[in-house]
CSV table of C-alpha atoms in Angstrom, one decimal:
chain,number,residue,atom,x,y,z
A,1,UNK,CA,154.2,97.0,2.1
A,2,UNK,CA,157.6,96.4,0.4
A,3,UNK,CA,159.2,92.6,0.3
A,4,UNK,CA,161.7,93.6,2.9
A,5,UNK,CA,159.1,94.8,5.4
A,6,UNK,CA,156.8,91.7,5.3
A,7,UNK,CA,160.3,90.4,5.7
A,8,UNK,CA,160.9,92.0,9.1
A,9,UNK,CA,157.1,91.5,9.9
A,10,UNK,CA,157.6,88.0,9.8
A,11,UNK,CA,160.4,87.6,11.6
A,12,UNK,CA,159.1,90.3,14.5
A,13,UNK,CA,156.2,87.9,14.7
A,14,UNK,CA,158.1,84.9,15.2
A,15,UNK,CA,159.6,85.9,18.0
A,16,UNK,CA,157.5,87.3,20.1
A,17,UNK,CA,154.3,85.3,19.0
A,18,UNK,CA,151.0,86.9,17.5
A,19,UNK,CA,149.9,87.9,20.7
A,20,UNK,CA,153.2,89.7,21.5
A,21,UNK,CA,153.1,91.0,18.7
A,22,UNK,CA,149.9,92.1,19.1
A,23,UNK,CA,150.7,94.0,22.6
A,24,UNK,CA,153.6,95.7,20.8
A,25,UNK,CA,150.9,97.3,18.8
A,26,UNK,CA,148.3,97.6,20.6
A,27,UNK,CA,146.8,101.6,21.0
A,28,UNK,CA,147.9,103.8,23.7
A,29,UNK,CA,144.0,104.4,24.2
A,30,UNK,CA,143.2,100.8,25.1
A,31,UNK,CA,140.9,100.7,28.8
A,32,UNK,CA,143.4,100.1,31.3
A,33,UNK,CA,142.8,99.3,34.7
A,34,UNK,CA,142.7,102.9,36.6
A,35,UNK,CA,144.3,103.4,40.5
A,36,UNK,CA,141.6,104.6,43.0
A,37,UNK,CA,141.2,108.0,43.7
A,38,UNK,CA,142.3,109.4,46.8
A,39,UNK,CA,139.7,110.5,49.2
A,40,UNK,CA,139.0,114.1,50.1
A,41,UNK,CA,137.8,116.2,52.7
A,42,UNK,CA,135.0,119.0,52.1
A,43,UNK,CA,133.9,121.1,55.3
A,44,UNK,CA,130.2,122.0,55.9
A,45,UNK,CA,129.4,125.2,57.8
A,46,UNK,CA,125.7,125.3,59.3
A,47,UNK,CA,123.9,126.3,62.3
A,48,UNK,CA,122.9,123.2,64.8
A,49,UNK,CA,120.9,125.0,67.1
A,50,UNK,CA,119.0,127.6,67.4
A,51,UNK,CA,116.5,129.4,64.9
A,52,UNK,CA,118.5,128.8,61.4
A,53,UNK,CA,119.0,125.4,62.7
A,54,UNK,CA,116.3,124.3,60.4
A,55,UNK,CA,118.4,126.0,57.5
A,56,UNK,CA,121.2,124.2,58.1
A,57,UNK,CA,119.4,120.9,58.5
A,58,UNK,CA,118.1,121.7,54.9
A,59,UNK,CA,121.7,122.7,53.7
A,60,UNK,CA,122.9,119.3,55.1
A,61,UNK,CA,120.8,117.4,53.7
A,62,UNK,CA,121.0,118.9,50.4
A,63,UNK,CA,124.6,118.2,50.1
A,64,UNK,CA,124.3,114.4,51.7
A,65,UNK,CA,121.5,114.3,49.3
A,66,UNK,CA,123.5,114.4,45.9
A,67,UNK,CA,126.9,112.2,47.8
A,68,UNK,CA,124.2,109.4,48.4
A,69,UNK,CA,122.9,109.7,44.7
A,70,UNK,CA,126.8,109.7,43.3
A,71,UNK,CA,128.5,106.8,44.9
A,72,UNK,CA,129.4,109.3,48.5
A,73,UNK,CA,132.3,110.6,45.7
A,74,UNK,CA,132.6,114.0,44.1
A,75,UNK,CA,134.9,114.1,41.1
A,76,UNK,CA,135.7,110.2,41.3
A,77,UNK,CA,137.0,110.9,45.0
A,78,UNK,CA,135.8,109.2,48.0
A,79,UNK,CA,134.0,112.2,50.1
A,80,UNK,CA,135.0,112.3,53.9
A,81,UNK,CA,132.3,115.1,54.8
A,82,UNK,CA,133.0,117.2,58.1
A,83,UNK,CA,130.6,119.5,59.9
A,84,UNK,CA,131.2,122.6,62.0
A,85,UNK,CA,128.6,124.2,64.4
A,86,UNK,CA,128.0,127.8,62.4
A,87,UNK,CA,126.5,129.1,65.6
A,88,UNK,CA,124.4,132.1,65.3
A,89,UNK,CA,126.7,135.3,65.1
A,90,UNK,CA,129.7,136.3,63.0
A,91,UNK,CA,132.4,134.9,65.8
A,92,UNK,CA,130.8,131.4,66.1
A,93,UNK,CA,130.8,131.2,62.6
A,94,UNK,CA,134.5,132.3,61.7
A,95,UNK,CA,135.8,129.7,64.1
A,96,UNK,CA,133.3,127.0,62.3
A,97,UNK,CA,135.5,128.1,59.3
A,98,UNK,CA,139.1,128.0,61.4
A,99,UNK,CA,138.3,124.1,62.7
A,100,UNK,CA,137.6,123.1,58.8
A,101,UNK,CA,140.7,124.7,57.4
A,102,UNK,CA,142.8,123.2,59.9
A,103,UNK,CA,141.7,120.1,58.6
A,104,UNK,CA,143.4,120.5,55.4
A,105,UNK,CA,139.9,120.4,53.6
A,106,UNK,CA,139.6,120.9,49.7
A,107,UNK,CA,136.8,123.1,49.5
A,108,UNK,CA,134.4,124.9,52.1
A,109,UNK,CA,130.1,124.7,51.5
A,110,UNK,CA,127.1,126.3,53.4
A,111,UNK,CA,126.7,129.6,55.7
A,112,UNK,CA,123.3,130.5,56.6
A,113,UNK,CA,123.9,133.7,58.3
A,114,UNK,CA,125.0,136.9,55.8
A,115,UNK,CA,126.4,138.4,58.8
A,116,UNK,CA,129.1,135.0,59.0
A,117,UNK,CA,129.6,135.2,55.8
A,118,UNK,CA,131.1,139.1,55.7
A,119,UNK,CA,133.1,138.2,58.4
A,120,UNK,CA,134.8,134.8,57.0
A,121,UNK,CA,135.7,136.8,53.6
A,122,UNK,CA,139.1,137.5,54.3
A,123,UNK,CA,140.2,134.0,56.1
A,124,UNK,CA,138.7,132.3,52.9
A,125,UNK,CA,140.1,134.4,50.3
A,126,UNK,CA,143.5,134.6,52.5
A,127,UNK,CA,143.7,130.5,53.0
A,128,UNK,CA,142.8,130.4,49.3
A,129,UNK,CA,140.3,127.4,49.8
A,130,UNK,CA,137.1,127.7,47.9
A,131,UNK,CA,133.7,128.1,49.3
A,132,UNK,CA,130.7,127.3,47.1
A,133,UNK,CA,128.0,129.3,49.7
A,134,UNK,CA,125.1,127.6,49.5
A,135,UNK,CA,122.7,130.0,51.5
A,136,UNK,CA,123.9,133.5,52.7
A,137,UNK,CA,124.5,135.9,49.8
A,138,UNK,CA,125.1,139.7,50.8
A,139,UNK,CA,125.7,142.1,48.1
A,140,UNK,CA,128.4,143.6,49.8
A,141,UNK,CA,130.3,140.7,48.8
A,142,UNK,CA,132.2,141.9,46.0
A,143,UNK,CA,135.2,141.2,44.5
A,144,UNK,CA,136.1,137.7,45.5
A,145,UNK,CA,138.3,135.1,44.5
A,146,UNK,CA,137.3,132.0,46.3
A,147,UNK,CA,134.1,133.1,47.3
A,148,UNK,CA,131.2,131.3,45.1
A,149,UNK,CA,127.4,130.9,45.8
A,150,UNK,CA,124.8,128.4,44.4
A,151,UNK,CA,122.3,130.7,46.2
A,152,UNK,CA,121.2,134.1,44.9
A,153,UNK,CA,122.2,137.7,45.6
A,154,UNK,CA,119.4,138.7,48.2
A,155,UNK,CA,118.7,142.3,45.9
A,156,UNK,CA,117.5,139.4,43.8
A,157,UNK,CA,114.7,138.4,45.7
A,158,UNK,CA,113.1,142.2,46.3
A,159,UNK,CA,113.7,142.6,42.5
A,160,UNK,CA,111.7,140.3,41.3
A,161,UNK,CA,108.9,140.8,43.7
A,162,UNK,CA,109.5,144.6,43.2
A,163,UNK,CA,109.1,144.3,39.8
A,164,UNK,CA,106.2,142.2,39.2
A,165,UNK,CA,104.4,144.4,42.2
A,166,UNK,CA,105.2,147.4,40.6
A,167,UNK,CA,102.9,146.6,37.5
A,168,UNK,CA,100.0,144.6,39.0
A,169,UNK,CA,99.5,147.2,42.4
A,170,UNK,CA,96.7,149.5,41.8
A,171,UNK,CA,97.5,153.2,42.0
A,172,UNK,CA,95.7,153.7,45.0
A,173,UNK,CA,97.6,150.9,46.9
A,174,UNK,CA,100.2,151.3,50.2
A,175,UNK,CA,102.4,149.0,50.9
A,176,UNK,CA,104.0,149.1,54.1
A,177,UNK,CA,107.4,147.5,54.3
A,178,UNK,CA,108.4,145.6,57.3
A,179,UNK,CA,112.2,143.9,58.1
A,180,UNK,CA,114.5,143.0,60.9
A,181,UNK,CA,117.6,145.2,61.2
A,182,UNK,CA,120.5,142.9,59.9
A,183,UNK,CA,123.1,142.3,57.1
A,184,UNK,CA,120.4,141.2,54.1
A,185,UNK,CA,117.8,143.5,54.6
A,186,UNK,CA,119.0,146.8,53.5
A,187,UNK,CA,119.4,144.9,50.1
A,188,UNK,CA,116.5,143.2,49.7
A,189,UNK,CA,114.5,146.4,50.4
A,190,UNK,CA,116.7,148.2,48.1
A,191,UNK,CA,116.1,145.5,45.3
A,192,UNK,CA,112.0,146.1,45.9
A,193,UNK,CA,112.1,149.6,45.5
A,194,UNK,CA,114.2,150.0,42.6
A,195,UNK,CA,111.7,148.8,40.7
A,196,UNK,CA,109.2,151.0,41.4
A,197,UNK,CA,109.4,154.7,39.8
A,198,UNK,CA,111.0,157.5,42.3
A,199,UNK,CA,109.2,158.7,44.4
A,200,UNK,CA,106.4,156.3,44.1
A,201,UNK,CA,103.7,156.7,46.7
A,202,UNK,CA,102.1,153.2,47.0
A,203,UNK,CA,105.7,152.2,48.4
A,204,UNK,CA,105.9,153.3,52.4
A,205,UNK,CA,109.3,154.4,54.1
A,206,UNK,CA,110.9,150.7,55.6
A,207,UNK,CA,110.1,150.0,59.3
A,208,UNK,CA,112.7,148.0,60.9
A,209,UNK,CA,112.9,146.1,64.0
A,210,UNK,CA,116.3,145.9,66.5
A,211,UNK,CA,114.4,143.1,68.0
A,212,UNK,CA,116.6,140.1,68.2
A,213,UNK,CA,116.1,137.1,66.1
A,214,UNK,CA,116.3,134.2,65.0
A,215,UNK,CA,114.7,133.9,68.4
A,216,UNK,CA,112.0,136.3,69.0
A,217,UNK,CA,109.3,135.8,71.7
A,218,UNK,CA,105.6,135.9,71.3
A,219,UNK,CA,105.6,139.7,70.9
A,220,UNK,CA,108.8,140.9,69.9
A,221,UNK,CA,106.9,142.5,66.4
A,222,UNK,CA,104.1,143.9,68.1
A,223,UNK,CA,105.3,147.4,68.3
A,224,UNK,CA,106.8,147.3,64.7
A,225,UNK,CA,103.6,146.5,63.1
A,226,UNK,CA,101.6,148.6,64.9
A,227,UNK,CA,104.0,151.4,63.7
A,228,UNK,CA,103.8,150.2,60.1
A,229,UNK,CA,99.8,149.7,59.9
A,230,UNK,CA,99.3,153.8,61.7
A,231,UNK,CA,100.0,154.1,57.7
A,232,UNK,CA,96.7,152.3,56.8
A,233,UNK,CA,98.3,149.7,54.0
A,234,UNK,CA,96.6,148.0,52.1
A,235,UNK,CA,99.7,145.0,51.7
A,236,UNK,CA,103.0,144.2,53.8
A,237,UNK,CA,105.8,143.7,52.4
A,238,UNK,CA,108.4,141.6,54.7
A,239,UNK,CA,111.4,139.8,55.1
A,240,UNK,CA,111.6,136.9,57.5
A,241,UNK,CA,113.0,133.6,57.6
A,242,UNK,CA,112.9,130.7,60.7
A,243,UNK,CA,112.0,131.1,63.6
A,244,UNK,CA,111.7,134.6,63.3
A,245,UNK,CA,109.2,134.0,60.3
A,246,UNK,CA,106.9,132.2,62.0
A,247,UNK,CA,106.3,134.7,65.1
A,248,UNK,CA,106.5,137.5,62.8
A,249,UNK,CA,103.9,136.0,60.9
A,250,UNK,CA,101.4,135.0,63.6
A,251,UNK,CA,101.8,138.4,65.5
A,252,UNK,CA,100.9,140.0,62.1
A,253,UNK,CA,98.3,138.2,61.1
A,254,UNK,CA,96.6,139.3,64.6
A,255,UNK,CA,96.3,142.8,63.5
A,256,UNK,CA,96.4,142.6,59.4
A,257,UNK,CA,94.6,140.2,56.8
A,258,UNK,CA,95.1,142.1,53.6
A,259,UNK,CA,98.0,140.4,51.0
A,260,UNK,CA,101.5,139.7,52.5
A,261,UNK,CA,104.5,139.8,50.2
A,262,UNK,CA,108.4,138.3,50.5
A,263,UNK,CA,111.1,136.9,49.6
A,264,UNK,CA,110.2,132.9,49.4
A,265,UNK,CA,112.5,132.6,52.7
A,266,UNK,CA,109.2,133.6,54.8
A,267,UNK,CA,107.2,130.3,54.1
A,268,UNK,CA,109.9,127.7,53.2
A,269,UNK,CA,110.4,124.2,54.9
A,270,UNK,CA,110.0,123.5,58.4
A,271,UNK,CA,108.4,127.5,58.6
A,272,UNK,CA,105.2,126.9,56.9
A,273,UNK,CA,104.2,124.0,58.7
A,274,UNK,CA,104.6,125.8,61.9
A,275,UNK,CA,102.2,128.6,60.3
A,276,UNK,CA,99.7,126.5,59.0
A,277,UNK,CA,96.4,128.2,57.4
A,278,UNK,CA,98.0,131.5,58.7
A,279,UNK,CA,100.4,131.4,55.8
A,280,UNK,CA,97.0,131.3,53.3
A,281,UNK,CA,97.7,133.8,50.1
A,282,UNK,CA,100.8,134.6,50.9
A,283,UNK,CA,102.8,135.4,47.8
A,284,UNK,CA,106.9,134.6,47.4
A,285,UNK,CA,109.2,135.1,45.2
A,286,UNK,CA,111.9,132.6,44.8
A,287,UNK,CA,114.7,130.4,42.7
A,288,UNK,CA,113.1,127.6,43.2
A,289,UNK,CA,109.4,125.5,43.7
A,290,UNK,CA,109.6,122.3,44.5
A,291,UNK,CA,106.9,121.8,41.8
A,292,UNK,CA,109.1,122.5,38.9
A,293,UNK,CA,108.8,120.1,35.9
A,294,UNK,CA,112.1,119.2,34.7
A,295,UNK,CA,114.2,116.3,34.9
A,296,UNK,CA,116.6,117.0,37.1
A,297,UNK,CA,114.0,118.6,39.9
A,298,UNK,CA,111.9,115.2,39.7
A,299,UNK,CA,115.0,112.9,40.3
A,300,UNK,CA,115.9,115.4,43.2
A,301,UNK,CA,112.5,116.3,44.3
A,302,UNK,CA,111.3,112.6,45.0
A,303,UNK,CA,115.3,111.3,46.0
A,304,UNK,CA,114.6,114.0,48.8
A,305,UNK,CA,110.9,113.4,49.9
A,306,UNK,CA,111.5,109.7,50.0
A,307,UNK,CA,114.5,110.2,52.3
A,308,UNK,CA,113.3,113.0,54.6
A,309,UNK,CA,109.4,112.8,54.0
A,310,UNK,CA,109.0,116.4,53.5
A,311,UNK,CA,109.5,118.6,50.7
A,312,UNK,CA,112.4,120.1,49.6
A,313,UNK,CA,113.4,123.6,49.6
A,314,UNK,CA,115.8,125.9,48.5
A,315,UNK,CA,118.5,125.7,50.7
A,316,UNK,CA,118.5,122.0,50.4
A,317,UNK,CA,118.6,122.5,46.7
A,318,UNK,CA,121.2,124.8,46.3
A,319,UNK,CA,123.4,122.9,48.7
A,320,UNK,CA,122.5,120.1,46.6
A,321,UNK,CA,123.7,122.7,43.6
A,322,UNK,CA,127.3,123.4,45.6
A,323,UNK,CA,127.3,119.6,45.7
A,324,UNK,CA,127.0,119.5,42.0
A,325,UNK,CA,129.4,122.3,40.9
A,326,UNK,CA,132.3,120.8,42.9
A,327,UNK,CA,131.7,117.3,41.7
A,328,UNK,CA,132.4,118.9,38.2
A,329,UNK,CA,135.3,121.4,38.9
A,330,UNK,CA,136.6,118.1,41.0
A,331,UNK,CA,136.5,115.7,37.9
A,332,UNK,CA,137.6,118.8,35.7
A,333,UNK,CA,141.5,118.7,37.9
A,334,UNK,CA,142.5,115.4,37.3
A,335,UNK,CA,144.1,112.9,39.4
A,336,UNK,CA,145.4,114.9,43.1
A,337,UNK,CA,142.9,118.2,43.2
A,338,UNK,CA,144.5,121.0,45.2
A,339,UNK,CA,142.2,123.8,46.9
A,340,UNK,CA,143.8,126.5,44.2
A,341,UNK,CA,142.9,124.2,40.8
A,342,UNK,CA,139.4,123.4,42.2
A,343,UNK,CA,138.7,127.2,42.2
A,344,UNK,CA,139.6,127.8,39.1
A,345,UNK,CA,138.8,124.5,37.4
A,346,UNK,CA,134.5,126.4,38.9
A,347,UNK,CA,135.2,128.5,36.5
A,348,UNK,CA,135.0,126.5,33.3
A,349,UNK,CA,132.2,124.6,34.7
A,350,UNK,CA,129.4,126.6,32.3
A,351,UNK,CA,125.8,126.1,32.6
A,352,UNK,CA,124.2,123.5,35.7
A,353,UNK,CA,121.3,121.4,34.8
A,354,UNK,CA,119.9,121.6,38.4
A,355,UNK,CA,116.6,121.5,39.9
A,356,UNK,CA,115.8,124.9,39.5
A,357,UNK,CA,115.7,125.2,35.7
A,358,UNK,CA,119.3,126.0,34.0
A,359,UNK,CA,121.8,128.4,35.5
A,360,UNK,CA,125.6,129.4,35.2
A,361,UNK,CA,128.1,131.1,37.3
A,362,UNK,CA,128.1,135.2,36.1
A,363,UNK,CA,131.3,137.2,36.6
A,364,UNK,CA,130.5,137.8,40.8
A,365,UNK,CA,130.4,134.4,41.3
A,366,UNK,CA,126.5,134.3,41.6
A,367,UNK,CA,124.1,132.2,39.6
A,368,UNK,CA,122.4,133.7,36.8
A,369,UNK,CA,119.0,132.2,36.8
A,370,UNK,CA,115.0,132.5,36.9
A,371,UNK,CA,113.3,133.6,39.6
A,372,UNK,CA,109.4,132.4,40.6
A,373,UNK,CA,106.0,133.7,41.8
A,374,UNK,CA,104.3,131.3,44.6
A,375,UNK,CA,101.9,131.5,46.3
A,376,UNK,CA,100.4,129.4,49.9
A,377,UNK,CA,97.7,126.9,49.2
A,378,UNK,CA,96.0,124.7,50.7
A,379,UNK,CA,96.8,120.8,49.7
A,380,UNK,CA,94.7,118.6,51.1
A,381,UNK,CA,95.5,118.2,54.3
A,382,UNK,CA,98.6,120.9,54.4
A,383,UNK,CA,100.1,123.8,53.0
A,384,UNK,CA,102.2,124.3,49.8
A,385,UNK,CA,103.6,127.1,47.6
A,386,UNK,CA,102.2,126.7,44.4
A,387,UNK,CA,104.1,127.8,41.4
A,388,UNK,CA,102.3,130.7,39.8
A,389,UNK,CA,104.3,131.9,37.2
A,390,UNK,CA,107.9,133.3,36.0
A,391,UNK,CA,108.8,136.6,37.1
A,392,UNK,CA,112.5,137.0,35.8
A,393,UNK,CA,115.7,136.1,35.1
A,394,UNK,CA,118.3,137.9,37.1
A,395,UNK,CA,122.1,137.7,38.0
């Protein structure tokens, strides 16, 4: 330093005293006390009543789940959560989703039912609020802007059982293919046989029901299955989930006790208790066992069982996932998050460290992520799907 500016040093110092002086100096980058953040509103869309209404309890609970482990804030903003009745068609939903936006809410989670979900694209993509759906995941649902799931695409789930079927099925084996006639199940069925080679006899024509569910009576499948077993199979292949899951089951299980096959949806949650030993041997494929070994499943695994005393499953988990995502595209806008920044702010996100194992976002807005072979044993006392193995990654 030259003489002159130890001069000026000096003489800066003098007058406004070291500790002035030391404040004129000090870094931009010094911790300094931060304002509060302002509170936001995030709507939840899930059935009350009904047969999903053990869905959306799981979906709820999920998302309350990973508030109460992060200080009820998402992004460093106080959460004000609101709920809407989904209902159990297309119109009850749609006006779930009309009550939340007139709210002013930031961002939009749940949907159980595929069929709500087709019919809220267009007021979502047109109010250009994001919704991170946690549950219903048709693949007709392309081409969306503020559309995102934490779910699956349900071809998913009839791939990766189709394809590890496809290789441990003897040749002589039939599989008869039984679903309810609704919005998922033409692509779950057409995610099962994909896998298999063309024209592939072991795999039966589908046999669908236009029996209503989720609330089917005590013999609303009799009739179906008796038309799918005149083929003499030596496995079923289904897809239920509910209420309808559990009669289907039951009714089945009267008149057939080879293997059963599905999509995990058939024995999760509240729908395996209510089957009890009749859900022995089944064998599920699905995103997620609560049995995973990671970090992140054992924090939310035993967080969940502690607060609800029963196990999680995967609705709860990948609400627990939309949860996640928007606490990070939150913290990713800064101070005042608008509806249009969140959404894209879920696209730089990357990978999730959830309790399924890692996953990211692909280009549809669907997670890329493994996929798991269970199967119904007995625990002690009750039921569980054991993990088996890995079938696949997919998405």
């Amino acid at each position: 330093m030259s003489q002159m500016n130890r001069r000026r040093a000096l003489q800066l110092m003098a007058a406004l005293g070291t500790t002035g002086f030391a404040a004129a100096c000090g870094s931009d980058t010094e911790d300094k006390p931060t304002a509060p953040k302002s509170s936001i509103k995030i709507g939840l869309i899930a059935p009350k009543a009904g047969g999903f209404k053990s869905i959306g309890d799981d979906i709820t609970n999920g998302f309350q789940l990973f508030l109460d482990l992060h200080g009820q804030q998402l992004g460093g903003h106080p959460v004000e959560l609101l709920t809407a009745d989904e209902g159990d068609n297309a119109i009850t939903g749609k006006a779930a989703v009309d009550k939340l936006l007139k709210q002013n809410v930031l961002a939009l989670t749940g949907v159980v039912n595929s069929a709500v979900m087709v019919n809220i694209r267009d007021t979502v993509e047109e109010a250009r609020v994001p919704l991170i759906g946690s549950n219903a995941s048709p693949s007709t649902l392309q081409s969306v802007v503020y559309i995102w799931r934490t779910s699956y695409v349900l071809d998913e789930a009839g791939r990766a059982l189709g394809r590890y079927l496809r290789d441990q099925l003897p040749a002589n084996a039939r599989v008869a293919i039984i679903v309810p006639e609704n919005v998922g199940s033409p692509d779950v069925v057409r995610g099962f046989k994909q896998e298999f080679p063309v024209g592939d006899p072991r795999i039966a024509n589908p046999v669908t029901t236009t029996s209503p569910t989720p609330n089917p009576g005590k013999a609303t499948y009799q009739a179906d299955i008796e038309k799918a077993l005149r083929k003499d199979p030596t496995a079923v292949f289904c897809f239920f989930a509910g209420a309808a899951a559990v009669e289907f089951i039951k009714q089945l299980r009267d008149q057939f006790d080879g293997p059963i096959y599905a999509p995990g949806f058939l024995t999760e949650g509240s729908v395996l208790e209510s089957l009890g030993r009749d859900a022995l041997g089944i064998q599920t494929a699905l995103n997620y066992s609560a049995d995973l070994n990671s970090t992140s499943n054992r924090v939310f695994a035993s967080a969940y069982r502690k607060k609800h005393q029963s196990t999680p499953t995967t609705y709860a988990m990948a609400s627990y996932d939309a949860a996640q995502v928007l606490d990070q595209a939150i913290q990713l806008t800064g101070g005042s998050p608008t509806p249009q920044q969140v959404n894209l702010a879920l696209g730089r996100i990357g990978q999730i460290d959830s309790p399924r194992g890692i996953w990211q976002f692909n280009q549809p807005r669907t997670p890329q992520q493994k996929w798991y072979l269970r199967e119904v044993q007995r625990d002690g006392q009750v039921m569980s799907n054991v993990l088996i193995n890995e079938l696949a990654t997919l998405g």
